[in-house]
């Protein structure tokens, strides 16, 4: 075989957690509460919007559109987020449309992180932040959200130690990534926490990447506070969003980054040379959907806000189902995942592949009980994986019947064990 070596920048990289566990869920035909996607229909107006675009008699509908974002879409995004961010966003140079939020994140690392730069990542974190930092030649520096005490049951009790965080900033620090609401924990950062981070960014001249893909999925008593709206933070924040998340169409893979042009320009330079332009029909359809939603903001029919109400109920249902089988869920305030402690369960999972206990446990549960989830040590850096190993993540953007069926399977196992 020809001895052609992989590039240095991917050396040591293996399959991501999604590669293994999405395949396992599909191969075993397990009930899939793993990878995050809804198993119910996307809003009618969004799907119809796309089918109308496809029927358009304008032949240009099917051709390339403006590289940095389809004009109708960037206009809609700028109009919507100008309201949210109390800042007049320029659609032409402060918005960039990408292939999913993943695309925007990749451009951020490629366009702004140089070899030797340090990137602060808050654990548990959406797993791609680490390999993206490394591919750019940067060094990830991890800091964990830690439970205030043993047996916490709310994500509010997972907090950053301000002194520990302050100690991580130095002259090499280029960026900090804040995922708010967070995946997998579902923590929604409050104003005080965000201000603490913002003050450190300003003090040390650091970029803040605010991954807000779950921006509308915030539950009772909580509020989404956008990092870019904090005093003097617009100029150093890139906000990352996803149409897939807000419209329940994860397969459309369309996202965007919003930032002042002096930051966004670096992302645009990467984008123009690797993707150049995203799908025109999807951009047109998302634009139409955003226009409709903007007209509905504040009304009960608004999908963006009514989805949160529906998900609030699903979160409570999932939590009840888990408690019913003696598991202890950590109740999220946002997002659509729920982390659950499994460390007390005495199951022999040794023969279920390589790696940490949670990985083996999820393989066992998927294969033997037919319920797929995600192991949480995947969301921690090497040094802190032991913190995540005690949890698995359940996705609750599912039909109630799907969650009930999964719970029945788990309950049956619990009852057989105690029989
Ligand atoms: N960031 C976070 C926190 C996510 O959970 C996801 C989920 N896919 C993404 C980014 C990527 O989103 P997209 O599917 O739009 O690429
Ligand atoms: N964000 C989704 C999740 O956390 C999907 C991730 C993925 O498919 N790579 O489940």
mmCIF file with all atom_site columns, C-alpha atoms in Angstrom, residues 169-171 173-175 198-208 235-236 262:
data_model
loop_
_atom_site.group_PDB
_atom_site.id
_atom_site.type_symbol
_atom_site.label_atom_id
_atom_site.label_alt_id
_atom_site.label_comp_id
_atom_site.label_asym_id
_atom_site.label_entity_id
_atom_site.label_seq_id
_atom_site.pdbx_PDB_ins_code
_atom_site.Cartn_x
_atom_site.Cartn_y
_atom_site.Cartn_z
_atom_site.occupancy
_atom_site.B_iso_or_equiv
_atom_site.pdbx_formal_charge
_atom_site.auth_seq_id
_atom_site.auth_comp_id
_atom_site.auth_asym_id
_atom_site.auth_atom_id
_atom_site.pdbx_PDB_model_num
ATOM 1  C CA . UNK A 1 169 ? -6.327  34.080 30.489 1.00 0.00 ? 169 UNK A CA 1
ATOM 2  C CA . UNK A 1 170 ? -2.815  35.050 29.430 1.00 0.00 ? 170 UNK A CA 1
ATOM 3  C CA . UNK A 1 171 ? -1.022  36.736 26.524 1.00 0.00 ? 171 UNK A CA 1
ATOM 4  C CA . UNK A 1 173 ? -5.330  33.531 24.824 1.00 0.00 ? 173 UNK A CA 1
ATOM 5  C CA . UNK A 1 174 ? -7.046  34.250 21.516 1.00 0.00 ? 174 UNK A CA 1
ATOM 6  C CA . UNK A 1 175 ? -10.617 33.210 22.189 1.00 0.00 ? 175 UNK A CA 1
ATOM 7  C CA . UNK A 1 198 ? -17.059 39.452 29.153 1.00 0.00 ? 198 UNK A CA 1
ATOM 8  C CA . UNK A 1 199 ? -14.927 41.459 31.600 1.00 0.00 ? 199 UNK A CA 1
ATOM 9  C CA . UNK A 1 200 ? -12.062 38.974 31.206 1.00 0.00 ? 200 UNK A CA 1
ATOM 10 C CA . UNK A 1 201 ? -12.375 39.160 27.392 1.00 0.00 ? 201 UNK A CA 1
ATOM 11 C CA . UNK A 1 202 ? -12.172 42.935 27.520 1.00 0.00 ? 202 UNK A CA 1
ATOM 12 C CA . UNK A 1 203 ? -9.305  42.978 30.014 1.00 0.00 ? 203 UNK A CA 1
ATOM 13 C CA . UNK A 1 204 ? -7.193  40.566 27.935 1.00 0.00 ? 204 UNK A CA 1
ATOM 14 C CA . UNK A 1 205 ? -8.348  41.596 24.447 1.00 0.00 ? 205 UNK A CA 1
ATOM 15 C CA . UNK A 1 206 ? -9.874  38.190 23.718 1.00 0.00 ? 206 UNK A CA 1
ATOM 16 C CA . UNK A 1 207 ? -12.446 37.137 21.108 1.00 0.00 ? 207 UNK A CA 1
ATOM 17 C CA . UNK A 1 208 ? -15.696 35.629 22.386 1.00 0.00 ? 208 UNK A CA 1
ATOM 18 C CA . UNK A 1 235 ? -16.948 44.465 18.813 1.00 0.00 ? 235 UNK A CA 1
ATOM 19 C CA . UNK A 1 236 ? -15.353 41.246 20.089 1.00 0.00 ? 236 UNK A CA 1
ATOM 20 C CA . UNK A 1 262 ? -13.534 43.463 11.243 1.00 0.00 ? 262 UNK A CA 1
#
